[in-house]
Short mmCIF file of C-alpha atoms in Angstrom, two decimals:
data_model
loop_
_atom_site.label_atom_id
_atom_site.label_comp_id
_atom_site.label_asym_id
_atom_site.label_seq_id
_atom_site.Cartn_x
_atom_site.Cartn_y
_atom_site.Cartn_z
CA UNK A 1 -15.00 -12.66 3.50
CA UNK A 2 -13.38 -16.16 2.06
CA UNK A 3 -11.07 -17.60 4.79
CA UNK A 4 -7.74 -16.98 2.75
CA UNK A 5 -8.96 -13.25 2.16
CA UNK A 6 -9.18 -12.82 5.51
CA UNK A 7 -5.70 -14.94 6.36
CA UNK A 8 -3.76 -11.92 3.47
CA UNK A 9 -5.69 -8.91 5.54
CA UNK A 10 -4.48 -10.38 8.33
CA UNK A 11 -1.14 -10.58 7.54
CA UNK A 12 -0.89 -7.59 5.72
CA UNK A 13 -1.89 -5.68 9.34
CA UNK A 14 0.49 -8.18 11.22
CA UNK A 15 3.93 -6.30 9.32
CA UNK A 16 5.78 -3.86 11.31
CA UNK A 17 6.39 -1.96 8.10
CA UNK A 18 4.06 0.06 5.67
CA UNK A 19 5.17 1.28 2.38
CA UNK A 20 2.35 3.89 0.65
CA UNK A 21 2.84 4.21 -2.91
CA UNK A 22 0.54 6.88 -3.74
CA UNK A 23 0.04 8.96 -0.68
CA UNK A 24 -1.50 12.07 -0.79
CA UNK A 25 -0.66 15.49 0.69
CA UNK A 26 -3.91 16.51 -0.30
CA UNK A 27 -6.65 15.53 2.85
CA UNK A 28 -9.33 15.11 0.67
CA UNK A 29 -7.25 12.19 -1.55
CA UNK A 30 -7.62 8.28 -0.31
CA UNK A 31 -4.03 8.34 -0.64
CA UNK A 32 -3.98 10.71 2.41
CA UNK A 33 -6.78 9.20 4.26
CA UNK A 34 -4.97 5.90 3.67
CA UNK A 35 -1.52 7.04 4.81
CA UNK A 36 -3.38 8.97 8.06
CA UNK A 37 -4.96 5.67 9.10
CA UNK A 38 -1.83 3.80 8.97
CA UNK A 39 0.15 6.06 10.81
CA UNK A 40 -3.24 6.42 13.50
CA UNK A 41 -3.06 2.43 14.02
CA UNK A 42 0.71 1.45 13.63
CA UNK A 43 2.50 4.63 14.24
CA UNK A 44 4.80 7.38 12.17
CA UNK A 45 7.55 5.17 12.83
CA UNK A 46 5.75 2.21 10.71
CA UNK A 47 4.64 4.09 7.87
CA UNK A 48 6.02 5.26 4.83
CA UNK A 49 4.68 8.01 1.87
CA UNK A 50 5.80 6.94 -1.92
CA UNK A 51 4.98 10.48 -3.92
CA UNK A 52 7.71 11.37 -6.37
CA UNK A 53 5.80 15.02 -6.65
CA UNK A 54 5.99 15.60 -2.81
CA UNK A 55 8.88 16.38 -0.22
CA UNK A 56 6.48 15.14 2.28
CA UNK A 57 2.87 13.68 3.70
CA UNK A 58 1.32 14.74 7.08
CA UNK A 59 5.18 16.32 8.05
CA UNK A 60 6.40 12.51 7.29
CA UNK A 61 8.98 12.59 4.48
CA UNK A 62 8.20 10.94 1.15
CA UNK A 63 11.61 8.34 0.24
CA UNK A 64 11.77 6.81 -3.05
CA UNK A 65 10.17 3.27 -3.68
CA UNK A 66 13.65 1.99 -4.81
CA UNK A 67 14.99 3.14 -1.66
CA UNK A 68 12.73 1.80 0.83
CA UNK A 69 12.42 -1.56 -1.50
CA UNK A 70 16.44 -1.92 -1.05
CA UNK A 71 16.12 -1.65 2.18
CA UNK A 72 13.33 -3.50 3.42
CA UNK A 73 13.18 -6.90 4.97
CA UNK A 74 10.31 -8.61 3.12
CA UNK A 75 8.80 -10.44 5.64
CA UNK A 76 8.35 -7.77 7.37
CA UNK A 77 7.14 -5.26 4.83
CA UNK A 78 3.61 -4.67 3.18
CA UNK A 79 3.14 -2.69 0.49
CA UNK A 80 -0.34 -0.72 -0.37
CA UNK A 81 -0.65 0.74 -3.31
CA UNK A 82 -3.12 3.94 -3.95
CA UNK A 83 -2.16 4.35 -8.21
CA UNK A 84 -4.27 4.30 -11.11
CA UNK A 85 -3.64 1.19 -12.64
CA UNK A 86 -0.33 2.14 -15.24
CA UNK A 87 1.56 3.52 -12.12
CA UNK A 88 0.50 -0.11 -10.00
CA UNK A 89 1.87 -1.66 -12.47
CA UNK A 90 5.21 -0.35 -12.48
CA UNK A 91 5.22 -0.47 -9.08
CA UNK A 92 4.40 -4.12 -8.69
CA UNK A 93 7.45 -4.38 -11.35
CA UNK A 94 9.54 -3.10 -8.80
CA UNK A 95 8.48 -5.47 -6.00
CA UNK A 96 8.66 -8.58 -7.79
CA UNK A 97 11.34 -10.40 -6.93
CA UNK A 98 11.81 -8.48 -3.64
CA UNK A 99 10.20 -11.25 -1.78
CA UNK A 100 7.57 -8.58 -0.42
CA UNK A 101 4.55 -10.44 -0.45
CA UNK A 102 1.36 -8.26 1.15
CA UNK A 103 0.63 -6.25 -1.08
CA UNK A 104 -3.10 -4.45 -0.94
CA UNK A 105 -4.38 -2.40 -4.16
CA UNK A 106 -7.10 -0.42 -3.32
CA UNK A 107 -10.05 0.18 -4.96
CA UNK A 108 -9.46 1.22 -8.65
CA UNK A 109 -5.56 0.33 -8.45
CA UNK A 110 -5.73 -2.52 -10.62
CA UNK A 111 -6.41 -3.54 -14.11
CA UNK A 112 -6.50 -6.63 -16.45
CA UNK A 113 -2.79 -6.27 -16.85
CA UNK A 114 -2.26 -5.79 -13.69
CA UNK A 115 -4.26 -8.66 -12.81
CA UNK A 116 -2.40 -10.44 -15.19
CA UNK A 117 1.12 -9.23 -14.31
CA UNK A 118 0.24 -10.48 -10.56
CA UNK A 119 -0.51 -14.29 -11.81
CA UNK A 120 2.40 -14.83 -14.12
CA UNK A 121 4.76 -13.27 -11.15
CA UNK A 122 2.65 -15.26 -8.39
CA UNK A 123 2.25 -12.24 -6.61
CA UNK A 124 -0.63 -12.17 -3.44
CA UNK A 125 -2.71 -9.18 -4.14
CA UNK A 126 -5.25 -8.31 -1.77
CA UNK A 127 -7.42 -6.03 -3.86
CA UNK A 128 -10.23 -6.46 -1.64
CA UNK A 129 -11.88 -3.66 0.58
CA UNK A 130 -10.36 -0.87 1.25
CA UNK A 131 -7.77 -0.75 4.10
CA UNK A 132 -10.15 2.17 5.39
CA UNK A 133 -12.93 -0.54 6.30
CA UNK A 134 -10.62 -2.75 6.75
CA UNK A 135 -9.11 -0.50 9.82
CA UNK A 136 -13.08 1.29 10.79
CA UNK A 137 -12.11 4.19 9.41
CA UNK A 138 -15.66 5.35 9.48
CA UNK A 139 -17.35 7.03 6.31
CA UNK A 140 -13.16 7.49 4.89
CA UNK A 141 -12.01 10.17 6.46
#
C-alpha cells in the first residue's frame, strides 16, 4: 500500500467517532459485518448505524445522517460509507462542507461521478480495501 494510502487508513482508525451509512440489520450484508467490526474494535459507544429503513442495527439505534453530521466534530469523525454508488453520492453531498474528512467507500460504493464529485469538492476518499481487511476481519464475517 502507497505511503499516503496507508497515512488516510490510518487516520481514518485514529477518530473516536464512526458514522455507518449503510449498515445492515441483515448479518449476512457487509453493511452489518462492517458496522459489527467497528463496534468489536472501537466500541458501541464509537459507532454509529445510518439506515433510514431500520429503527436499529445489532440493538444500536440507527440516527439520521443529518443528525449525527450536525452534530459531529469533524476532526474527530470518519465516515464509511456501505451504498451503491447513487446513495454515496448523496451522502458525500451531505458531508461536503462539514469539514469531515475520512471518509472510506467500500468496495462497489463509488462511481465515475462519484469519483468525480470527490475531486471537484477535494474530498479524501479512501476507497481502498475493505475496512474488513483493513481491521483482520478474517474471511468477512
Amino acid at each position: 500500500m502507497a505511503a499516503a494510502a496507508r497515512k488516510a487508513v490510518k487516520a481514518f482508525f485514529a477518530s473516536e467517532k464512526f458514522i455507518v451509512v449503510g449498515a445492515s440489520p441483515n448479518r449476512e450484508k457487509f453493511g452489518n459485518k462492517v458496522f459489527r467490526a467497528l463496534v468489536g474494535r472501537f466500541g458501541a459507544g464509537s459507532v454509529v448505524p445510518v439506515n433510514p429503513t431500520s429503527p436499529e442495527i445489532e440493538g444500536i439505534k440507527t440516527q439520521p445522517l443529518d443528525d449525527l453530521l450536525a452534530a459531529a466534530d469533524p476532526a474527530k469523525t470518519a465516515v464509511s460509507v456501505i451504498t451503491p454508488p447513487v446513495a454515496t453520492l448523496a451522502t458525500l453531498q451531505k458531508v461536503t462542507g462539514k469539514g469531515i474528512t475520512n471518509i472510506w467507500l467500500q468496495p462497489g460504493a463509488e462511481d465515475a461521478k462519484v469519483v468525480a464529485f470527490a475531486k471537484e469538492h477535494n474530498l479524501v476518499l479512501h476507497s481502498g480495501p475493505c475496512v474488513l481487511v483493513e481491521l483482520g476481519v478474517g474471511d468477512h464475517e
